[in-house]
Every structure is written in structure tokens, then in C-alpha cells.
PDB file of C-alpha atoms in Angstrom:
ATOM      1  CA  UNK A   1      94.538 122.002 108.509  1.00 74.00           C
ATOM      2  CA  UNK A   2      98.002 121.419 108.577  1.00 79.00           C
ATOM      3  CA  UNK A   3     100.933 119.001 110.635  1.00 77.00           C
ATOM      4  CA  UNK A   4     100.763 115.028 110.296  1.00 82.00           C
ATOM      5  CA  UNK A   5      97.283 114.456 110.486  1.00 83.00           C
ATOM      6  CA  UNK A   6      95.879 116.777 107.300  1.00 90.00           C
ATOM      7  CA  UNK A   7      98.220 117.858 105.053  1.00 94.00           C
ATOM      8  CA  UNK A   8     101.155 116.390 105.875  1.00 96.00           C
ATOM      9  CA  UNK A   9      99.708 112.423 106.528  1.00 96.00           C
ATOM     10  CA  UNK A  10     100.184 110.439 103.313  1.00 97.00           C
ATOM     11  CA  UNK A  11      96.429 109.907 102.539  1.00 95.00           C
ATOM     12  CA  UNK A  12      94.876 113.691 101.705  1.00 95.00           C
ATOM     13  CA  UNK A  13      98.524 114.381  99.860  1.00 97.00           C
ATOM     14  CA  UNK A  14      97.947 111.441  96.563  1.00 97.00           C
ATOM     15  CA  UNK A  15      95.971 114.300  95.159  1.00 97.00           C
ATOM     16  CA  UNK A  16      98.772 116.561  94.461  1.00 98.00           C
ATOM     17  CA  UNK A  17     100.528 113.660  91.865  1.00 98.00           C
ATOM     18  CA  UNK A  18      96.810 114.257  90.273  1.00 98.00           C
ATOM     19  CA  UNK A  19      98.121 118.589  90.590  1.00 98.00           C
ATOM     20  CA  UNK A  20     101.680 118.087  89.194  1.00 98.00           C
ATOM     21  CA  UNK A  21      99.323 115.530  85.854  1.00 97.00           C
ATOM     22  CA  UNK A  22      97.460 119.028  85.698  1.00 98.00           C
ATOM     23  CA  UNK A  23      99.799 121.554  85.808  1.00 98.00           C
ATOM     24  CA  UNK A  24     102.466 119.068  82.638  1.00 97.00           C
ATOM     25  CA  UNK A  25      98.950 119.687  80.256  1.00 97.00           C
ATOM     26  CA  UNK A  26      98.732 123.662  81.308  1.00 96.00           C
ATOM     27  CA  UNK A  27     101.537 125.411  83.042  1.00 96.00           C
ATOM     28  CA  UNK A  28      99.008 127.110  84.917  1.00 97.00           C
ATOM     29  CA  UNK A  29     100.954 128.596  88.482  1.00 96.00           C
ATOM     30  CA  UNK A  30      97.670 127.291  90.588  1.00 96.00           C
ATOM     31  CA  UNK A  31      97.806 123.716  89.930  1.00 97.00           C
ATOM     32  CA  UNK A  32     100.979 123.886  91.751  1.00 97.00           C
ATOM     33  CA  UNK A  33     101.044 126.592  94.062  1.00 97.00           C
ATOM     34  CA  UNK A  34      99.487 124.574  97.429  1.00 97.00           C
ATOM     35  CA  UNK A  35     101.282 121.362  96.080  1.00 98.00           C
ATOM     36  CA  UNK A  36     104.897 122.987  96.093  1.00 98.00           C
ATOM     37  CA  UNK A  37     104.642 125.254  99.023  1.00 97.00           C
ATOM     38  CA  UNK A  38     103.701 121.644 100.758  1.00 97.00           C
ATOM     39  CA  UNK A  39     105.949 119.576  99.214  1.00 98.00           C
ATOM     40  CA  UNK A  40     109.217 121.742 100.124  1.00 97.00           C
ATOM     41  CA  UNK A  41     108.089 122.355 103.365  1.00 96.00           C
ATOM     42  CA  UNK A  42     108.080 118.748 104.125  1.00 97.00           C
ATOM     43  CA  UNK A  43     111.705 118.288 102.237  1.00 98.00           C
ATOM     44  CA  UNK A  44     112.920 120.704 104.112  1.00 97.00           C
ATOM     45  CA  UNK A  45     111.776 119.070 107.703  1.00 96.00           C
ATOM     46  CA  UNK A  46     114.510 116.800 110.240  1.00 97.00           C
ATOM     47  CA  UNK A  47     111.439 114.511 110.563  1.00 96.00           C
ATOM     48  CA  UNK A  48     111.914 110.774 108.403  1.00 97.00           C
ATOM     49  CA  UNK A  49     109.179 108.724 109.940  1.00 97.00           C
ATOM     50  CA  UNK A  50     106.155 109.925 107.432  1.00 97.00           C
ATOM     51  CA  UNK A  51     105.460 106.699 105.649  1.00 98.00           C
ATOM     52  CA  UNK A  52     105.327 104.085 108.860  1.00 98.00           C
ATOM     53  CA  UNK A  53     102.238 101.777 106.614  1.00 98.00           C
ATOM     54  CA  UNK A  54     102.476 100.450 103.122  1.00 98.00           C
ATOM     55  CA  UNK A  55      99.546 102.803 102.182  1.00 98.00           C
ATOM     56  CA  UNK A  56     101.340 105.991 102.202  1.00 98.00           C
ATOM     57  CA  UNK A  57     104.177 104.294  99.574  1.00 98.00           C
ATOM     58  CA  UNK A  58     101.241 105.088  96.902  1.00 98.00           C
ATOM     59  CA  UNK A  59     100.088 107.913  98.404  1.00 98.00           C
ATOM     60  CA  UNK A  60     102.561 110.117  99.152  1.00 98.00           C
ATOM     61  CA  UNK A  61     106.147 108.987  98.117  1.00 98.00           C
ATOM     62  CA  UNK A  62     105.404 109.024  94.296  1.00 98.00           C
ATOM     63  CA  UNK A  63     104.837 113.131  94.316  1.00 98.00           C
ATOM     64  CA  UNK A  64     108.611 113.825  95.083  1.00 98.00           C
ATOM     65  CA  UNK A  65     109.873 112.289  92.304  1.00 98.00           C
ATOM     66  CA  UNK A  66     107.218 113.548  89.928  1.00 98.00           C
ATOM     67  CA  UNK A  67     107.237 117.254  91.707  1.00 98.00           C
ATOM     68  CA  UNK A  68     111.595 116.638  90.735  1.00 98.00           C
ATOM     69  CA  UNK A  69     110.429 116.110  86.742  1.00 98.00           C
ATOM     70  CA  UNK A  70     108.583 119.580  87.082  1.00 98.00           C
ATOM     71  CA  UNK A  71     111.190 121.299  89.537  1.00 98.00           C
ATOM     72  CA  UNK A  72     114.214 119.465  89.470  1.00 98.00           C
ATOM     73  CA  UNK A  73     115.541 120.176  92.318  1.00 98.00           C
ATOM     74  CA  UNK A  74     117.250 117.279  93.963  1.00 98.00           C
ATOM     75  CA  UNK A  75     116.687 118.188  97.826  1.00 98.00           C
ATOM     76  CA  UNK A  76     113.078 116.628  96.626  1.00 98.00           C
ATOM     77  CA  UNK A  77     114.973 113.297  95.961  1.00 98.00           C
ATOM     78  CA  UNK A  78     117.238 113.290  98.612  1.00 98.00           C
ATOM     79  CA  UNK A  79     113.780 113.732 101.165  1.00 98.00           C
ATOM     80  CA  UNK A  80     112.133 110.763  99.832  1.00 98.00           C
ATOM     81  CA  UNK A  81     115.364 108.660  99.717  1.00 98.00           C
ATOM     82  CA  UNK A  82     115.520 109.685 103.525  1.00 98.00           C
ATOM     83  CA  UNK A  83     112.073 109.036 104.253  1.00 98.00           C
ATOM     84  CA  UNK A  84     112.010 105.356 102.298  1.00 99.00           C
ATOM     85  CA  UNK A  85     115.170 103.859 103.517  1.00 98.00           C
ATOM     86  CA  UNK A  86     112.825 104.813 107.294  1.00 98.00           C
ATOM     87  CA  UNK A  87     110.946 102.987 106.099  1.00 98.00           C
ATOM     88  CA  UNK A  88     111.465  99.832 104.218  1.00 98.00           C
ATOM     89  CA  UNK A  89     113.936  99.897 107.725  1.00 98.00           C
ATOM     90  CA  UNK A  90     110.681  99.203 109.676  1.00 98.00           C
ATOM     91  CA  UNK A  91     108.031  97.123 107.269  1.00 98.00           C
ATOM     92  CA  UNK A  92     110.890  94.860 104.735  1.00 99.00           C
ATOM     93  CA  UNK A  93     110.805  91.404 105.716  1.00 98.00           C
ATOM     94  CA  UNK A  94     114.389  90.241 103.981  1.00 98.00           C
ATOM     95  CA  UNK A  95     113.503  86.699 104.035  1.00 98.00           C
ATOM     96  CA  UNK A  96     110.120  86.884 103.125  1.00 98.00           C
ATOM     97  CA  UNK A  97     110.567  90.195 100.194  1.00 98.00           C
ATOM     98  CA  UNK A  98     107.092  91.658 101.648  1.00 98.00           C
ATOM     99  CA  UNK A  99     106.246  94.813 103.508  1.00 99.00           C
ATOM    100  CA  UNK A 100     104.365  94.558 106.242  1.00 98.00           C
ATOM    101  CA  UNK A 101     101.525  96.561 106.631  1.00 98.00           C
ATOM    102  CA  UNK A 102     102.406  98.461 109.014  1.00 98.00           C
ATOM    103  CA  UNK A 103     104.626  98.408 112.326  1.00 98.00           C
ATOM    104  CA  UNK A 104     101.741  96.700 114.382  1.00 98.00           C
ATOM    105  CA  UNK A 105     102.065  93.405 112.642  1.00 98.00           C
ATOM    106  CA  UNK A 106     106.056  93.017 112.310  1.00 98.00           C
ATOM    107  CA  UNK A 107     106.305  89.381 113.662  1.00 98.00           C
ATOM    108  CA  UNK A 108     105.904  88.551 116.278  1.00 98.00           C
ATOM    109  CA  UNK A 109     103.874  90.702 117.047  1.00 98.00           C
ATOM    110  CA  UNK A 110     101.412  89.004 114.923  1.00 98.00           C
ATOM    111  CA  UNK A 111     101.131  85.411 113.973  1.00 98.00           C
ATOM    112  CA  UNK A 112      98.880  83.483 111.384  1.00 97.00           C
ATOM    113  CA  UNK A 113      96.890  80.812 111.639  1.00 95.00           C
ATOM    114  CA  UNK A 114      99.726  78.470 109.271  1.00 96.00           C
ATOM    115  CA  UNK A 115     101.797  77.655 111.777  1.00 94.00           C
ATOM    116  CA  UNK A 116     102.430  80.757 113.737  1.00 97.00           C
ATOM    117  CA  UNK A 117     104.252  82.716 110.517  1.00 98.00           C
ATOM    118  CA  UNK A 118     104.492  85.599 109.303  1.00 98.00           C
ATOM    119  CA  UNK A 119     101.199  87.952 108.831  1.00 98.00           C
ATOM    120  CA  UNK A 120     101.684  90.285 105.257  1.00 98.00           C
ATOM    121  CA  UNK A 121      98.774  91.932 103.693  1.00 98.00           C
ATOM    122  CA  UNK A 122      97.723  91.494 100.126  1.00 98.00           C
ATOM    123  CA  UNK A 123      96.314  95.102  99.400  1.00 98.00           C
ATOM    124  CA  UNK A 124      98.956  96.694 102.110  1.00 98.00           C
ATOM    125  CA  UNK A 125     101.758  94.769 100.112  1.00 98.00           C
ATOM    126  CA  UNK A 126     100.212  95.754  96.711  1.00 98.00           C
ATOM    127  CA  UNK A 127     100.499  99.435  96.981  1.00 98.00           C
ATOM    128  CA  UNK A 128     103.948  99.197  97.933  1.00 98.00           C
ATOM    129  CA  UNK A 129     104.762  97.801  94.332  1.00 98.00           C
ATOM    130  CA  UNK A 130     102.595 100.016  92.505  1.00 98.00           C
ATOM    131  CA  UNK A 131     104.061 103.310  94.225  1.00 98.00           C
ATOM    132  CA  UNK A 132     107.808 101.953  93.587  1.00 99.00           C
ATOM    133  CA  UNK A 133     106.784 101.330  90.248  1.00 98.00           C
ATOM    134  CA  UNK A 134     105.559 104.952  90.044  1.00 98.00           C
ATOM    135  CA  UNK A 135     108.817 106.118  91.786  1.00 98.00           C
ATOM    136  CA  UNK A 136     111.126 104.535  89.296  1.00 98.00           C
ATOM    137  CA  UNK A 137     109.143 105.995  86.351  1.00 98.00           C
ATOM    138  CA  UNK A 138     109.960 109.245  87.621  1.00 98.00           C
ATOM    139  CA  UNK A 139     113.144 109.119  88.959  1.00 98.00           C
ATOM    140  CA  UNK A 140     116.227 110.476  87.004  1.00 98.00           C
ATOM    141  CA  UNK A 141     118.430 107.605  85.107  1.00 98.00           C
ATOM    142  CA  UNK A 142     121.480 108.597  86.655  1.00 98.00           C
ATOM    143  CA  UNK A 143     120.057 109.023  90.209  1.00 98.00           C
ATOM    144  CA  UNK A 144     122.288 107.794  93.080  1.00 98.00           C
ATOM    145  CA  UNK A 145     119.199 106.249  94.762  1.00 98.00           C
ATOM    146  CA  UNK A 146     117.868 104.710  91.610  1.00 98.00           C
ATOM    147  CA  UNK A 147     119.296 101.469  91.853  1.00 98.00           C
ATOM    148  CA  UNK A 148     118.120 100.873  95.546  1.00 98.00           C
ATOM    149  CA  UNK A 149     114.206 101.382  94.445  1.00 99.00           C
ATOM    150  CA  UNK A 150     114.354  98.423  91.881  1.00 98.00           C
ATOM    151  CA  UNK A 151     116.097  96.384  93.931  1.00 98.00           C
ATOM    152  CA  UNK A 152     113.638  96.652  96.117  1.00 98.00           C
ATOM    153  CA  UNK A 153     111.015  96.367  93.412  1.00 99.00           C
ATOM    154  CA  UNK A 154     112.609  93.262  92.097  1.00 98.00           C
ATOM    155  CA  UNK A 155     112.702  91.249  95.696  1.00 98.00           C
ATOM    156  CA  UNK A 156     108.950  92.522  95.899  1.00 99.00           C
ATOM    157  CA  UNK A 157     108.389  90.875  92.862  1.00 99.00           C
ATOM    158  CA  UNK A 158     109.646  87.869  93.424  1.00 98.00           C
ATOM    159  CA  UNK A 159     108.051  87.356  97.090  1.00 98.00           C
ATOM    160  CA  UNK A 160     105.034  87.900  96.021  1.00 98.00           C
ATOM    161  CA  UNK A 161     105.209  85.647  93.104  1.00 98.00           C
ATOM    162  CA  UNK A 162     105.641  83.127  95.270  1.00 98.00           C
ATOM    163  CA  UNK A 163     102.369  83.191  96.773  1.00 98.00           C
ATOM    164  CA  UNK A 164     100.136  83.605  94.033  1.00 98.00           C
ATOM    165  CA  UNK A 165      97.063  81.227  94.104  1.00 98.00           C
ATOM    166  CA  UNK A 166      96.583  78.753  92.006  1.00 98.00           C
ATOM    167  CA  UNK A 167      93.926  80.612  90.119  1.00 98.00           C
ATOM    168  CA  UNK A 168      95.685  83.929  89.664  1.00 98.00           C
ATOM    169  CA  UNK A 169      94.632  85.925  92.698  1.00 98.00           C
ATOM    170  CA  UNK A 170      96.206  86.693  95.626  1.00 98.00           C
ATOM    171  CA  UNK A 171      94.880  86.212  99.144  1.00 98.00           C
ATOM    172  CA  UNK A 172      94.336  88.861 101.802  1.00 98.00           C
ATOM    173  CA  UNK A 173      97.118  87.440 104.113  1.00 98.00           C
ATOM    174  CA  UNK A 174      99.730  86.414 101.347  1.00 98.00           C
ATOM    175  CA  UNK A 175     101.490  83.819 103.560  1.00 98.00           C
ATOM    176  CA  UNK A 176      98.307  81.994 105.153  1.00 98.00           C
ATOM    177  CA  UNK A 177      94.931  81.926 102.743  1.00 96.00           C
ATOM    178  CA  UNK A 178      93.547  80.120 106.075  1.00 96.00           C
ATOM    179  CA  UNK A 179      93.196  83.566 107.906  1.00 96.00           C
ATOM    180  CA  UNK A 180      91.365  84.801 105.214  1.00 96.00           C
ATOM    181  CA  UNK A 181      89.741  82.699 102.727  1.00 96.00           C
ATOM    182  CA  UNK A 182      88.708  83.570  99.397  1.00 96.00           C
ATOM    183  CA  UNK A 183      89.469  85.723  96.238  1.00 98.00           C
ATOM    184  CA  UNK A 184      90.711  88.889  96.796  1.00 98.00           C
ATOM    185  CA  UNK A 185      91.225  91.677  93.841  1.00 98.00           C
ATOM    186  CA  UNK A 186      92.303  95.518  95.604  1.00 98.00           C
ATOM    187  CA  UNK A 187      95.900  93.482  96.391  1.00 98.00           C
ATOM    188  CA  UNK A 188      95.745  90.560  93.304  1.00 98.00           C
ATOM    189  CA  UNK A 189      95.475  93.756  90.729  1.00 98.00           C
ATOM    190  CA  UNK A 190      97.922  95.874  92.029  1.00 98.00           C
ATOM    191  CA  UNK A 191     100.398  93.110  91.847  1.00 99.00           C
ATOM    192  CA  UNK A 192      99.189  92.045  88.762  1.00 98.00           C
ATOM    193  CA  UNK A 193      99.959  95.858  87.581  1.00 98.00           C
ATOM    194  CA  UNK A 194     103.415  96.278  89.289  1.00 98.00           C
ATOM    195  CA  UNK A 195     104.835  92.784  87.726  1.00 98.00           C
ATOM    196  CA  UNK A 196     103.262  94.134  84.399  1.00 98.00           C
ATOM    197  CA  UNK A 197     104.864  97.396  84.563  1.00 98.00           C
ATOM    198  CA  UNK A 198     108.292  95.835  85.624  1.00 98.00           C
ATOM    199  CA  UNK A 199     108.197  93.159  81.759  1.00 98.00           C
ATOM    200  CA  UNK A 200     107.120  96.398  80.229  1.00 98.00           C
ATOM    201  CA  UNK A 201     110.317  98.270  81.542  1.00 98.00           C
ATOM    202  CA  UNK A 202     112.044  95.754  80.620  1.00 98.00           C
ATOM    203  CA  UNK A 203     112.817  96.073  84.792  1.00 98.00           C
ATOM    204  CA  UNK A 204     111.330  92.402  85.170  1.00 98.00           C
ATOM    205  CA  UNK A 205     111.950  89.050  83.098  1.00 98.00           C
ATOM    206  CA  UNK A 206     108.957  88.403  80.217  1.00 98.00           C
ATOM    207  CA  UNK A 207     109.963  85.365  80.451  1.00 98.00           C
ATOM    208  CA  UNK A 208     110.459  84.645  83.508  1.00 98.00           C
ATOM    209  CA  UNK A 209     106.866  86.152  84.679  1.00 98.00           C
ATOM    210  CA  UNK A 210     104.452  84.894  82.041  1.00 98.00           C
ATOM    211  CA  UNK A 211     103.157  82.450  84.131  1.00 98.00           C
ATOM    212  CA  UNK A 212     102.102  84.684  86.780  1.00 98.00           C
ATOM    213  CA  UNK A 213     100.750  87.643  84.452  1.00 98.00           C
ATOM    214  CA  UNK A 214      98.692  84.462  82.556  1.00 98.00           C
ATOM    215  CA  UNK A 215      97.353  83.541  85.602  1.00 98.00           C
ATOM    216  CA  UNK A 216      96.779  86.603  87.270  1.00 98.00           C
ATOM    217  CA  UNK A 217      95.192  88.117  84.698  1.00 98.00           C
ATOM    218  CA  UNK A 218      92.736  85.005  83.640  1.00 98.00           C
ATOM    219  CA  UNK A 219      91.388  85.698  87.150  1.00 98.00           C
ATOM    220  CA  UNK A 220      90.939  89.600  86.897  1.00 98.00           C
ATOM    221  CA  UNK A 221      89.097  89.516  84.101  1.00 98.00           C
ATOM    222  CA  UNK A 222      87.594  85.968  84.414  1.00 98.00           C
ATOM    223  CA  UNK A 223      86.342  86.624  87.791  1.00 98.00           C
ATOM    224  CA  UNK A 224      87.055  89.524  89.628  1.00 98.00           C
ATOM    225  CA  UNK A 225      85.297  91.408  86.471  1.00 98.00           C
ATOM    226  CA  UNK A 226      81.648  91.408  86.612  1.00 98.00           C
ATOM    227  CA  UNK A 227      78.615  90.746  83.232  1.00 98.00           C
ATOM    228  CA  UNK A 228      77.472  93.898  84.394  1.00 98.00           C
ATOM    229  CA  UNK A 229      80.981  96.084  84.088  1.00 97.00           C
ATOM    230  CA  UNK A 230      81.839  96.662  87.422  1.00 98.00           C
ATOM    231  CA  UNK A 231      84.539  94.606  89.343  1.00 98.00           C
ATOM    232  CA  UNK A 232      83.965  92.500  92.181  1.00 98.00           C
ATOM    233  CA  UNK A 233      85.832  90.824  95.059  1.00 98.00           C
ATOM    234  CA  UNK A 234      87.285  93.822  96.641  1.00 98.00           C
ATOM    235  CA  UNK A 235      88.102  93.735 100.287  1.00 98.00           C
ATOM    236  CA  UNK A 236      86.035  96.850 102.432  1.00 96.00           C
ATOM    237  CA  UNK A 237      88.398  99.972 103.946  1.00 96.00           C
ATOM    238  CA  UNK A 238      90.797  98.206 105.618  1.00 95.00           C
ATOM    239  CA  UNK A 239      94.663  97.439 107.319  1.00 97.00           C
ATOM    240  CA  UNK A 240      94.537  93.362 107.691  1.00 97.00           C
ATOM    241  CA  UNK A 241      93.776  90.342 106.354  1.00 96.00           C
ATOM    242  CA  UNK A 242      89.974  90.348 108.020  1.00 94.00           C
ATOM    243  CA  UNK A 243      88.089  87.392 107.646  1.00 94.00           C
ATOM    244  CA  UNK A 244      84.804  89.026 109.278  1.00 94.00           C
ATOM    245  CA  UNK A 245      84.633  91.099 106.188  1.00 92.00           C
ATOM    246  CA  UNK A 246      82.753  89.709 103.560  1.00 92.00           C
ATOM    247  CA  UNK A 247      84.456  89.600 100.288  1.00 97.00           C
ATOM    248  CA  UNK A 248      82.054  88.353  97.288  1.00 98.00           C
ATOM    249  CA  UNK A 249      80.615  88.953  93.571  1.00 98.00           C
ATOM    250  CA  UNK A 250      79.035  92.425  95.114  1.00 98.00           C
ATOM    251  CA  UNK A 251      82.265  93.578  96.828  1.00 98.00           C
ATOM    252  CA  UNK A 252      82.985  96.851  95.377  1.00 98.00           C
ATOM    253  CA  UNK A 253      85.689  99.884  96.092  1.00 97.00           C
ATOM    254  CA  UNK A 254      86.802 102.365  93.487  1.00 97.00           C
ATOM    255  CA  UNK A 255      90.426 101.620  94.582  1.00 97.00           C
ATOM    256  CA  UNK A 256      89.810  98.387  93.538  1.00 98.00           C
ATOM    257  CA  UNK A 257      88.142  99.655  90.478  1.00 98.00           C
ATOM    258  CA  UNK A 258      91.192 102.127  90.203  1.00 98.00           C
ATOM    259  CA  UNK A 259      93.528  99.006  90.855  1.00 98.00           C
ATOM    260  CA  UNK A 260      92.451  96.827  88.136  1.00 98.00           C
ATOM    261  CA  UNK A 261      92.544  99.228  85.283  1.00 98.00           C
ATOM    262  CA  UNK A 262      95.824  99.880  85.863  1.00 98.00           C
ATOM    263  CA  UNK A 263      96.112  96.258  85.640  1.00 98.00           C
ATOM    264  CA  UNK A 264      94.308  96.359  82.673  1.00 98.00           C
ATOM    265  CA  UNK A 265      96.670  99.670  81.029  1.00 98.00           C
ATOM    266  CA  UNK A 266      99.946  97.530  81.573  1.00 98.00           C
ATOM    267  CA  UNK A 267      98.262  94.345  79.746  1.00 98.00           C
ATOM    268  CA  UNK A 268      96.898  96.378  77.017  1.00 98.00           C
ATOM    269  CA  UNK A 269     100.650  97.369  76.205  1.00 98.00           C
ATOM    270  CA  UNK A 270     101.999  93.964  77.184  1.00 98.00           C
ATOM    271  CA  UNK A 271      99.612  91.778  74.934  1.00 97.00           C
ATOM    272  CA  UNK A 272     100.512  94.861  71.687  1.00 89.00           C
TER     273      UNK A 272
END
């Protein structure tokens, strides 16, 4: 279908990232046809509120820079930045240096059990740091928007590192473990991936983030990774730190395994 609930909805667009990669391997026009049709149309629209939830910054935002590497059309970078600035103004908390999952959770609409504080969902903010890494990887060095993406990437890494648990993981509610206590792998893996990518690419300080990385990998490799090779402690599909959802060693999901693999790939580069 067409429209905001279908092909313009970021969750359904993420396949375009794969189509672009396939096109780069072998320049077959049909691999890029639908991606070009949709994303060039979207770039020409006046709307800028496409990414109203944090996950969209991983699903939809990187498509624009990735497609730019093929087309070199500056309108793609302009639209990406315009939409990101709208989302950033809605969801980024400058004090905590974290992103809310969506507008429903912006303080004081939702308060935590810890002194009625702010509620930040680990996987939601994790999607953002991973999405920003993808954007920075592809955006031209001389692009006027590059510095803003890097600024937000650095600030989010700082905000995340401050609330890492001593055992290396991030709780579902980043500032209030009591909201949904216990291990959680998907958010942890995304933060580990993002921070490792930043260090490996000279954007984050290796010295500053070494303790964060060491603790995170200890959790991911010894607690999240199960004896049978599966990845456990993944919060099921949701949109908030939900204590009613069981999260244990048997809690698995493809996005959790995928995030773990992203982190592992960057860790293998980090230790070389």
C-alpha cells in the first residue's frame, strides 16, 4: 500500500537499506526501482514528521544517506536533516542526553518510580545510536549536516554510558531500574554496537569508553549468549520498559540477535 501507514512508514522501509546494498553488489536496475520511487517522492513532500518514534531513526533515516551514495542527489540529505531535526526537537532530552521513545513518554507525561523521574526506554534510545552510526558512516565528509549528527551521536553515547549498570547491561528503564528490573540484551547490544563503532571510527575516545565497552562485552558474551548459541534476555516487541513482560534467558527475538551480532562485529574490529 501507499501512504504514511504503509510504504512511507519507516518500519516497512528498512528493506530498502538491503536493496541498496544488493544494488551496489550488482547494478541491476530493478533492485533500486521501488526504493528510488518511494524515497525520491518522500524527499519532495512538505511533511517532516515522518519519524515520530525512536525506532524510525534506525529503520528509515539511514536510507537517505545510503541512497545518496548511489544517486548523489543532495535533496536526499536535505530531507533527511529536515526530518531528523523535527524528531530531535520532539524526543531529545538535552539534560539527560537521551532520546524518548516517542512523544507519549516525554516528561512529565510519564514518570518513573524513581522520584517521579524521566522515562527512557533502552531499546528505543539504542535504535537511535545505531541509526546515527549508519548515517555518519555514509554522509559526505563535507556535508553541512554532518557535524550535527556527530554531536548528537556523542551526546547520546555520553548519556548512555552514565546509566550503564555495574554488570555491563542497560536496564529497560534507563534511569530507573526499579521500573523494569533485570537483564536486557537488545538495548545493551545497540549501545555496545554504537559506542564500539564510534571508537573504531575515531569519533569517540577509546580511553574514555574502554570501561563501558569492557563491561558491556562481559555481559553480552557471558550472560546474554546462551550455551546453545542463542541470545537471551531480549525484551519482547513493545515500546516501553514493561515489567509485565517476562525477560529471561529464554527470551529471544530476531532484532535482539541482530543487535548482538552488530556489536560482535564491531568488537572483533576493536580487539584487533
